[in-house]
Amino acid sequence: MPELPEVETTRRGIEPWLRGCRITGVEVREPRLRWPVPSDLGSRVSNQRVRAVRRRAKYLLLDVAHGSVIVHLGMSGSLRVVDAHVPPEKFDHLDLCLEHGRRLRLRDPRRFGAVLWTAEPDRHPLLAHLGPEPLDGLTADHLYKASRGRTRAVKDFLMDGRVVAGIGNIYANEALFLAGIDPRRPAGRISRARYADLRVALTRVLTQALTAGGTTLRDFRAADGSPGYFKQSLRVYGRKGLRCPRCAGPVRQVVVGQRSAFFCGRCQR
DNA sequence: CGAAACTCCTGAGCGC
DNA sequence: TGCGCTCAGGAGTTTC
């Protein structure tokens, strides 16, 4: 469900409730997420104040004095701040109990998400090898150099977190459309100039999605329960057979790297 | 090393 | 209305 704009929308939604707030405990109703929720999480975070709520790629980091809680929403996860008396519903697997009678509640039907603890976020294996943030530090030159000699499809390349952090299926498709690049094209055979276009396209599509509060396909909700409004702005994703917004030709759907790729065969080369 | 396949899980949508 | 099938926003792990 959540891609980078949705995760950032979530971060912005929960930050005002969490920053400076004391954690009083953890209630784990279902520890079987992608990896087991560590049994010592409660002892790590209880009575700690949240110093910052950060995002790296699609990971959320809740910083406390001696480490961070790592939260990943997987395909179907969402976070909300609720009053402690609100009963958990199905798939509400975990609460971070906060002072003032509130809870940060994780819901994740598919359980592809994760809640972990790390004493050193910068050195954690999930975070240490991530590429630059697409909206902070990514350059065309980085994409160009990282792609030399690579034969894999550019869309697959773009979705590799070690190349660029946090580009998921929706925004990979949308950015490649804006840049006019065929998603199947080998990454290593794309020019520096076209990677410059791609970097601009990534900035544009992610910024637009962020402004709209993310993309709601099935049931994404921001931390305050509001939906994202970017779905109506999607140019090719999920639009197989519909008209290309640029040339009115049909949008095609093919499989690239085990995932659906949507593109216009006329505008994207 | 790189590339591609495989894996986890539940729900929505579709054809019949 | 119900059943069975396919597909889904992620990404680490395994295999070749």
mmCIF file of C-alpha atoms (C1' of nucleotides) in Angstrom:
data_model
loop_
_atom_site.group_PDB
_atom_site.id
_atom_site.type_symbol
_atom_site.label_atom_id
_atom_site.label_comp_id
_atom_site.label_asym_id
_atom_site.label_seq_id
_atom_site.Cartn_x
_atom_site.Cartn_y
_atom_site.Cartn_z
ATOM 1 C CA MET A 1 0.000 0.000 0.000
ATOM 2 C CA PRO A 2 2.320 2.726 1.103
ATOM 3 C CA GLU A 3 5.019 4.127 -1.067
ATOM 4 C CA LEU A 4 7.347 6.955 -0.153
ATOM 5 C CA PRO A 5 4.736 9.762 -0.334
ATOM 6 C CA GLU A 6 2.319 7.718 1.781
ATOM 7 C CA VAL A 7 5.017 6.936 4.338
ATOM 8 C CA GLU A 8 6.044 10.595 4.492
ATOM 9 C CA THR A 9 2.386 11.607 4.819
ATOM 10 C CA THR A 10 2.136 9.176 7.719
ATOM 11 C CA ARG A 11 5.308 10.567 9.277
ATOM 12 C CA ARG A 12 3.977 14.098 9.132
ATOM 13 C CA GLY A 13 0.696 12.956 10.608
ATOM 14 C CA ILE A 14 2.127 11.198 13.642
ATOM 15 C CA GLU A 15 5.066 13.480 14.370
ATOM 16 C CA PRO A 16 3.074 16.162 16.250
ATOM 17 C CA TRP A 17 1.636 13.486 18.538
ATOM 18 C CA LEU A 18 4.931 11.700 19.137
ATOM 19 C CA ARG A 19 7.757 14.207 19.287
ATOM 20 C CA GLY A 20 8.695 14.971 22.879
ATOM 21 C CA CYS A 21 6.147 12.466 24.084
ATOM 22 C CA ARG A 22 6.983 9.757 26.618
ATOM 23 C CA ILE A 23 6.401 6.114 25.712
ATOM 24 C CA THR A 24 4.835 4.239 28.612
ATOM 25 C CA GLY A 25 4.857 0.741 27.173
ATOM 26 C CA VAL A 26 4.177 -1.553 24.238
ATOM 27 C CA GLU A 27 1.234 -3.868 23.689
ATOM 28 C CA VAL A 28 1.908 -6.562 21.128
ATOM 29 C CA ARG A 29 -1.150 -8.587 20.157
ATOM 30 C CA GLU A 30 0.441 -10.314 17.150
ATOM 31 C CA PRO A 31 4.252 -10.451 17.052
ATOM 32 C CA ARG A 32 4.393 -12.389 13.780
ATOM 33 C CA LEU A 33 5.121 -9.605 11.337
ATOM 34 C CA ARG A 34 7.729 -9.925 8.588
ATOM 35 C CA TRP A 35 10.182 -10.551 11.393
ATOM 36 C CA PRO A 36 9.066 -11.211 14.963
ATOM 37 C CA VAL A 37 8.536 -8.069 17.005
ATOM 38 C CA PRO A 38 11.479 -8.184 19.438
ATOM 39 C CA SER A 39 10.389 -9.350 22.863
ATOM 40 C CA ASP A 40 12.548 -6.727 24.551
ATOM 41 C CA LEU A 41 11.015 -3.803 22.644
ATOM 42 C CA GLY A 42 8.973 -2.738 25.664
ATOM 43 C CA SER A 43 11.974 -2.628 27.952
ATOM 44 C CA ARG A 44 13.954 -0.658 25.359
ATOM 45 C CA VAL A 45 11.424 2.107 24.873
ATOM 46 C CA SER A 46 9.399 2.336 28.086
ATOM 47 C CA ASN A 47 9.833 5.672 29.840
ATOM 48 C CA GLN A 48 11.819 7.019 26.891
ATOM 49 C CA ARG A 49 10.867 10.215 25.178
ATOM 50 C CA VAL A 50 10.557 10.305 21.400
ATOM 51 C CA ARG A 51 13.204 12.732 20.248
ATOM 52 C CA ALA A 52 12.380 12.678 16.555
ATOM 53 C CA VAL A 53 10.239 10.938 13.972
ATOM 54 C CA ARG A 54 12.301 10.414 10.853
ATOM 55 C CA ARG A 55 11.926 8.641 7.535
ATOM 56 C CA ARG A 56 14.603 6.871 5.496
ATOM 57 C CA ALA A 57 13.372 5.255 2.275
ATOM 58 C CA LYS A 58 10.067 3.716 3.423
ATOM 59 C CA TYR A 59 11.276 3.099 6.944
ATOM 60 C CA LEU A 60 10.016 5.254 9.795
ATOM 61 C CA LEU A 61 12.413 5.803 12.667
ATOM 62 C CA LEU A 62 11.214 6.739 16.115
ATOM 63 C CA ASP A 63 14.328 8.011 17.846
ATOM 64 C CA VAL A 64 14.696 7.700 21.612
ATOM 65 C CA ALA A 65 17.777 8.302 23.757
ATOM 66 C CA HIS A 66 19.667 5.083 23.113
ATOM 67 C CA GLY A 67 18.341 3.892 19.787
ATOM 68 C CA SER A 68 15.382 3.837 17.429
ATOM 69 C CA VAL A 69 12.245 1.907 16.725
ATOM 70 C CA ILE A 70 12.179 0.950 13.046
ATOM 71 C CA VAL A 71 8.698 0.711 11.512
ATOM 72 C CA HIS A 72 7.994 -0.511 7.991
ATOM 73 C CA LEU A 73 4.437 -0.616 6.668
ATOM 74 C CA GLY A 74 4.984 -3.310 4.063
ATOM 75 C CA MET A 75 2.149 -3.630 1.548
ATOM 76 C CA SER A 76 -0.838 -3.086 3.785
ATOM 77 C CA GLY A 77 0.329 -1.330 6.950
ATOM 78 C CA SER A 78 -0.935 1.910 8.428
ATOM 79 C CA LEU A 79 -0.363 3.884 11.605
ATOM 80 C CA ARG A 80 -2.839 5.963 13.564
ATOM 81 C CA VAL A 81 -2.807 7.758 16.863
ATOM 82 C CA VAL A 82 -5.871 6.743 18.875
ATOM 83 C CA ASP A 83 -7.238 7.250 22.360
ATOM 84 C CA ALA A 84 -6.265 4.353 24.604
ATOM 85 C CA HIS A 85 -9.898 3.382 25.226
ATOM 86 C CA VAL A 86 -10.555 2.729 21.538
ATOM 87 C CA PRO A 87 -10.657 -1.068 21.225
ATOM 88 C CA PRO A 88 -8.251 -2.623 18.705
ATOM 89 C CA GLU A 89 -9.820 -4.113 15.622
ATOM 90 C CA LYS A 90 -8.802 -7.086 13.546
ATOM 91 C CA PHE A 91 -5.211 -6.740 12.265
ATOM 92 C CA ASP A 92 -4.353 -4.029 14.814
ATOM 93 C CA HIS A 93 -1.243 -5.954 15.784
ATOM 94 C CA LEU A 94 0.629 -3.542 17.998
ATOM 95 C CA ASP A 95 0.264 -0.391 20.099
ATOM 96 C CA LEU A 96 2.978 1.922 21.292
ATOM 97 C CA CYS A 97 1.450 3.289 24.483
ATOM 98 C CA LEU A 98 2.000 6.997 24.996
ATOM 99 C CA GLU A 99 1.464 9.368 27.883
ATOM 100 C CA HIS A 100 -1.760 11.431 27.927
ATOM 101 C CA GLY A 101 -3.800 8.276 27.236
ATOM 102 C CA ARG A 102 -2.939 7.859 23.589
ATOM 103 C CA ARG A 103 -1.547 5.051 21.500
ATOM 104 C CA LEU A 104 0.286 4.736 18.216
ATOM 105 C CA ARG A 105 -1.531 1.814 16.609
ATOM 106 C CA LEU A 106 -0.216 -0.356 13.776
ATOM 107 C CA ARG A 107 -2.691 -2.119 11.516
ATOM 108 C CA ASP A 108 -1.305 -4.513 8.911
ATOM 109 C CA PRO A 109 -3.559 -7.238 7.440
ATOM 110 C CA ARG A 110 -0.880 -8.867 5.325
ATOM 111 C CA ARG A 111 1.819 -8.654 7.985
ATOM 112 C CA PHE A 112 4.568 -7.774 5.513
ATOM 113 C CA GLY A 113 5.446 -4.840 7.749
ATOM 114 C CA ALA A 114 7.971 -4.776 10.552
ATOM 115 C CA VAL A 115 8.600 -3.242 13.959
ATOM 116 C CA LEU A 116 12.206 -3.579 15.098
ATOM 117 C CA TRP A 117 14.647 -2.055 17.535
ATOM 118 C CA THR A 118 18.130 -0.805 16.754
ATOM 119 C CA ALA A 119 20.730 0.863 18.935
ATOM 120 C CA GLU A 120 22.503 2.245 15.873
ATOM 121 C CA PRO A 121 20.170 3.146 12.989
ATOM 122 C CA ASP A 122 22.992 4.189 10.664
ATOM 123 C CA ARG A 123 24.570 0.752 10.939
ATOM 124 C CA HIS A 124 21.444 -1.362 10.849
ATOM 125 C CA PRO A 125 21.554 -3.843 7.924
ATOM 126 C CA LEU A 126 18.176 -2.678 6.591
ATOM 127 C CA LEU A 127 19.302 0.940 6.478
ATOM 128 C CA ALA A 128 23.060 0.972 6.012
ATOM 129 C CA HIS A 129 23.153 0.239 2.280
ATOM 130 C CA LEU A 130 20.307 2.428 1.056
ATOM 131 C CA GLY A 131 20.904 4.779 -1.861
ATOM 132 C CA PRO A 132 20.236 8.513 -1.764
ATOM 133 C CA GLU A 133 16.779 9.906 -1.020
ATOM 134 C CA PRO A 134 15.021 10.794 -4.285
ATOM 135 C CA LEU A 135 13.955 14.170 -2.897
ATOM 136 C CA ASP A 136 17.187 14.872 -1.049
ATOM 137 C CA GLY A 137 20.546 14.222 -2.583
ATOM 138 C CA LEU A 138 19.758 12.173 -5.675
ATOM 139 C CA THR A 139 21.616 13.326 -8.791
ATOM 140 C CA ALA A 140 21.403 12.341 -12.442
ATOM 141 C CA ASP A 141 25.093 11.545 -12.298
ATOM 142 C CA HIS A 142 24.505 9.000 -9.522
ATOM 143 C CA LEU A 143 21.852 7.228 -11.583
ATOM 144 C CA TYR A 144 24.041 7.296 -14.657
ATOM 145 C CA LYS A 145 27.116 5.929 -12.933
ATOM 146 C CA ALA A 146 25.251 3.300 -10.922
ATOM 147 C CA SER A 147 23.611 2.000 -14.083
ATOM 148 C CA ARG A 148 26.726 1.461 -16.201
ATOM 149 C CA GLY A 149 27.165 -2.169 -17.113
ATOM 150 C CA ARG A 150 23.721 -3.096 -15.765
ATOM 151 C CA THR A 151 21.509 -5.165 -18.003
ATOM 152 C CA ARG A 152 18.376 -5.240 -15.892
ATOM 153 C CA ALA A 153 15.328 -3.235 -16.903
ATOM 154 C CA VAL A 154 15.471 0.420 -15.858
ATOM 155 C CA LYS A 155 12.238 0.095 -13.906
ATOM 156 C CA ASP A 156 13.659 -2.767 -11.862
ATOM 157 C CA PHE A 157 16.875 -0.774 -11.395
ATOM 158 C CA LEU A 158 14.893 2.242 -10.195
ATOM 159 C CA MET A 159 13.078 0.136 -7.615
ATOM 160 C CA ASP A 160 16.329 -1.145 -6.101
ATOM 161 C CA GLY A 161 16.716 0.621 -2.767
ATOM 162 C CA ARG A 162 20.483 0.446 -2.968
ATOM 163 C CA VAL A 163 20.319 2.618 -6.090
ATOM 164 C CA VAL A 164 17.665 5.110 -4.949
ATOM 165 C CA ALA A 165 15.757 4.890 -1.688
ATOM 166 C CA GLY A 166 12.036 4.311 -1.566
ATOM 167 C CA ILE A 167 10.854 4.176 -5.194
ATOM 168 C CA GLY A 168 7.951 1.742 -5.429
ATOM 169 C CA ASN A 169 5.889 0.412 -8.291
ATOM 170 C CA ILE A 170 3.462 3.298 -8.704
ATOM 171 C CA TYR A 171 6.006 6.081 -8.810
ATOM 172 C CA ALA A 172 8.555 4.116 -10.851
ATOM 173 C CA ASN A 173 5.897 3.750 -13.541
ATOM 174 C CA GLU A 174 4.788 7.361 -13.301
ATOM 175 C CA ALA A 175 8.316 8.801 -13.373
ATOM 176 C CA LEU A 176 9.325 6.701 -16.379
ATOM 177 C CA PHE A 177 6.237 7.930 -18.198
ATOM 178 C CA LEU A 178 7.047 11.563 -17.458
ATOM 179 C CA ALA A 179 10.623 11.010 -18.600
ATOM 180 C CA GLY A 180 9.504 9.204 -21.768
ATOM 181 C CA ILE A 181 11.563 6.101 -21.006
ATOM 182 C CA ASP A 182 10.433 2.551 -21.811
ATOM 183 C CA PRO A 183 10.431 0.655 -18.474
ATOM 184 C CA ARG A 184 11.851 -2.475 -20.159
ATOM 185 C CA ARG A 185 14.955 -0.735 -21.445
ATOM 186 C CA PRO A 186 18.256 -1.984 -19.979
ATOM 187 C CA ALA A 187 19.442 0.492 -17.350
ATOM 188 C CA GLY A 188 22.987 0.498 -18.656
ATOM 189 C CA ARG A 189 21.990 1.652 -22.112
ATOM 190 C CA ILE A 190 20.318 4.895 -21.074
ATOM 191 C CA SER A 191 22.155 8.175 -21.591
ATOM 192 C CA ARG A 192 23.175 10.674 -18.947
ATOM 193 C CA ALA A 193 20.767 13.223 -20.447
ATOM 194 C CA ARG A 194 17.835 10.835 -20.075
ATOM 195 C CA TYR A 195 18.776 10.088 -16.473
ATOM 196 C CA ALA A 196 18.682 13.833 -15.930
ATOM 197 C CA ASP A 197 15.106 13.811 -17.250
ATOM 198 C CA LEU A 198 14.307 10.857 -15.014
ATOM 199 C CA ARG A 199 15.611 12.592 -11.907
ATOM 200 C CA VAL A 200 13.450 15.622 -12.643
ATOM 201 C CA ALA A 201 10.467 13.350 -13.282
ATOM 202 C CA LEU A 202 10.972 11.587 -9.942
ATOM 203 C CA THR A 203 11.090 14.898 -8.115
ATOM 204 C CA ARG A 204 7.965 16.083 -9.870
ATOM 205 C CA VAL A 205 5.827 12.998 -9.353
ATOM 206 C CA LEU A 206 6.858 12.477 -5.726
ATOM 207 C CA THR A 207 6.350 16.133 -4.856
ATOM 208 C CA GLN A 208 2.921 16.163 -6.492
ATOM 209 C CA ALA A 209 1.903 12.998 -4.683
ATOM 210 C CA LEU A 210 3.115 14.406 -1.390
ATOM 211 C CA THR A 211 1.137 17.588 -1.908
ATOM 212 C CA ALA A 212 -1.973 15.487 -2.530
ATOM 213 C CA GLY A 213 -1.399 13.503 0.667
ATOM 214 C CA GLY A 214 -0.318 10.328 -1.085
ATOM 215 C CA THR A 215 -2.129 7.844 -3.313
ATOM 216 C CA THR A 216 -5.099 5.904 -1.976
ATOM 217 C CA LEU A 217 -5.724 2.754 -4.002
ATOM 218 C CA ARG A 218 -7.537 0.455 -1.637
ATOM 219 C CA ASP A 219 -7.574 1.644 1.903
ATOM 220 C CA PHE A 220 -4.609 3.886 2.558
ATOM 221 C CA ARG A 221 -5.401 6.506 5.156
ATOM 222 C CA ALA A 222 -3.127 9.126 6.606
ATOM 223 C CA ALA A 223 -2.608 9.102 10.359
ATOM 224 C CA ASP A 224 -5.665 11.328 10.804
ATOM 225 C CA GLY A 225 -7.815 9.023 8.689
ATOM 226 C CA SER A 226 -7.899 11.177 5.565
ATOM 227 C CA PRO A 227 -7.353 9.540 2.172
ATOM 228 C CA GLY A 228 -4.680 10.505 -0.353
ATOM 229 C CA TYR A 229 -5.862 12.274 -3.445
ATOM 230 C CA PHE A 230 -3.115 11.420 -5.932
ATOM 231 C CA LYS A 231 -4.943 8.486 -7.506
ATOM 232 C CA GLN A 232 -6.857 10.802 -9.781
ATOM 233 C CA SER A 233 -3.529 12.214 -10.996
ATOM 234 C CA LEU A 234 -1.996 8.879 -11.973
ATOM 235 C CA ARG A 235 -1.028 9.026 -15.628
ATOM 236 C CA VAL A 236 -0.365 5.355 -16.437
ATOM 237 C CA TYR A 237 -0.372 3.221 -13.278
ATOM 238 C CA GLY A 238 -3.389 0.907 -13.201
ATOM 239 C CA ARG A 239 -4.678 2.350 -16.482
ATOM 240 C CA LYS A 240 -4.194 -0.549 -18.888
ATOM 241 C CA GLY A 241 -6.126 0.016 -22.099
ATOM 242 C CA LEU A 242 -7.017 3.591 -21.213
ATOM 243 C CA ARG A 243 -5.714 6.563 -23.156
ATOM 244 C CA CYS A 244 -2.212 7.901 -22.713
ATOM 245 C CA PRO A 245 -2.670 11.460 -21.389
ATOM 246 C CA ARG A 246 -0.071 12.715 -23.848
ATOM 247 C CA CYS A 247 -0.828 11.002 -27.172
ATOM 248 C CA ALA A 248 -4.181 9.320 -26.438
ATOM 249 C CA GLY A 249 -2.784 5.943 -27.478
ATOM 250 C CA PRO A 250 -3.532 2.922 -25.284
ATOM 251 C CA VAL A 251 -1.624 2.351 -22.042
ATOM 252 C CA ARG A 252 0.039 -1.063 -22.090
ATOM 253 C CA GLN A 253 0.694 -3.430 -19.206
ATOM 254 C CA VAL A 254 3.591 -5.890 -19.154
ATOM 255 C CA VAL A 255 5.524 -7.671 -16.427
ATOM 256 C CA VAL A 256 8.975 -6.308 -15.642
ATOM 257 C CA GLY A 257 10.987 -7.821 -12.812
ATOM 258 C CA GLN A 258 7.957 -9.714 -11.465
ATOM 259 C CA ARG A 259 5.918 -6.506 -11.163
ATOM 260 C CA SER A 260 3.390 -4.827 -13.425
ATOM 261 C CA ALA A 261 4.734 -2.103 -15.664
ATOM 262 C CA PHE A 262 2.338 0.392 -17.241
ATOM 263 C CA PHE A 263 3.524 2.550 -20.113
ATOM 264 C CA CYS A 264 2.710 4.160 -23.426
ATOM 265 C CA GLY A 265 4.396 2.341 -26.293
ATOM 266 C CA ARG A 266 4.421 5.494 -28.378
ATOM 267 C CA CYS A 267 5.634 8.089 -25.858
ATOM 268 C CA GLN A 268 8.130 5.897 -24.015
ATOM 269 C CA ARG A 269 11.194 4.621 -25.841
ATOM 270 C "C1'" DC B 1 29.268 -10.049 -8.426
ATOM 271 C "C1'" DG B 2 24.551 -9.386 -10.861
ATOM 272 C "C1'" DA B 3 20.046 -10.916 -12.204
ATOM 273 C "C1'" DA B 4 15.929 -13.285 -11.599
ATOM 274 C "C1'" DA B 5 12.877 -16.149 -8.967
ATOM 275 C "C1'" DC B 6 10.814 -17.006 -4.593
ATOM 276 C "C1'" DT B 7 8.677 -15.930 -0.298
ATOM 277 C "C1'" DC B 8 5.616 -14.164 3.371
ATOM 278 C "C1'" DC B 9 -0.120 -12.899 4.093
ATOM 279 C "C1'" DT B 10 -4.994 -11.304 3.521
ATOM 280 C "C1'" DG B 11 -8.481 -8.918 0.848
ATOM 281 C "C1'" DA B 12 -10.598 -7.045 -3.343
ATOM 282 C "C1'" DG B 13 -12.361 -7.796 -7.712
ATOM 283 C "C1'" DC B 14 -13.822 -10.533 -11.424
ATOM 284 C "C1'" DG B 15 -16.013 -14.370 -14.156
ATOM 285 C "C1'" DC B 16 -19.276 -17.845 -13.817
ATOM 286 C "C1'" DT C 1 -25.328 -14.616 -3.501
ATOM 287 C "C1'" DG C 2 -21.427 -17.647 -3.518
ATOM 288 C "C1'" DC C 3 -17.249 -19.920 -5.175
ATOM 289 C "C1'" DG C 4 -12.741 -20.089 -7.043
ATOM 290 C "C1'" DC C 5 -9.208 -17.783 -9.225
ATOM 291 C "C1'" DT C 6 -5.896 -13.844 -9.982
ATOM 292 C "C1'" DC C 7 -3.664 -9.940 -8.531
ATOM 293 C "C1'" DA C 8 -1.998 -6.351 -5.235
ATOM 294 C "C1'" DG C 9 1.208 -0.432 -3.168
ATOM 295 C "C1'" DG C 10 7.352 -4.398 -0.553
ATOM 296 C "C1'" DA C 11 11.673 -6.120 -0.404
ATOM 297 C "C1'" DG C 12 14.718 -9.428 1.893
ATOM 298 C "C1'" DT C 13 16.411 -14.068 0.774
ATOM 299 C "C1'" DT C 14 17.649 -17.716 -2.153
ATOM 300 C "C1'" DT C 15 19.199 -19.597 -6.377
ATOM 301 C "C1'" DC C 16 21.513 -19.643 -10.686
#
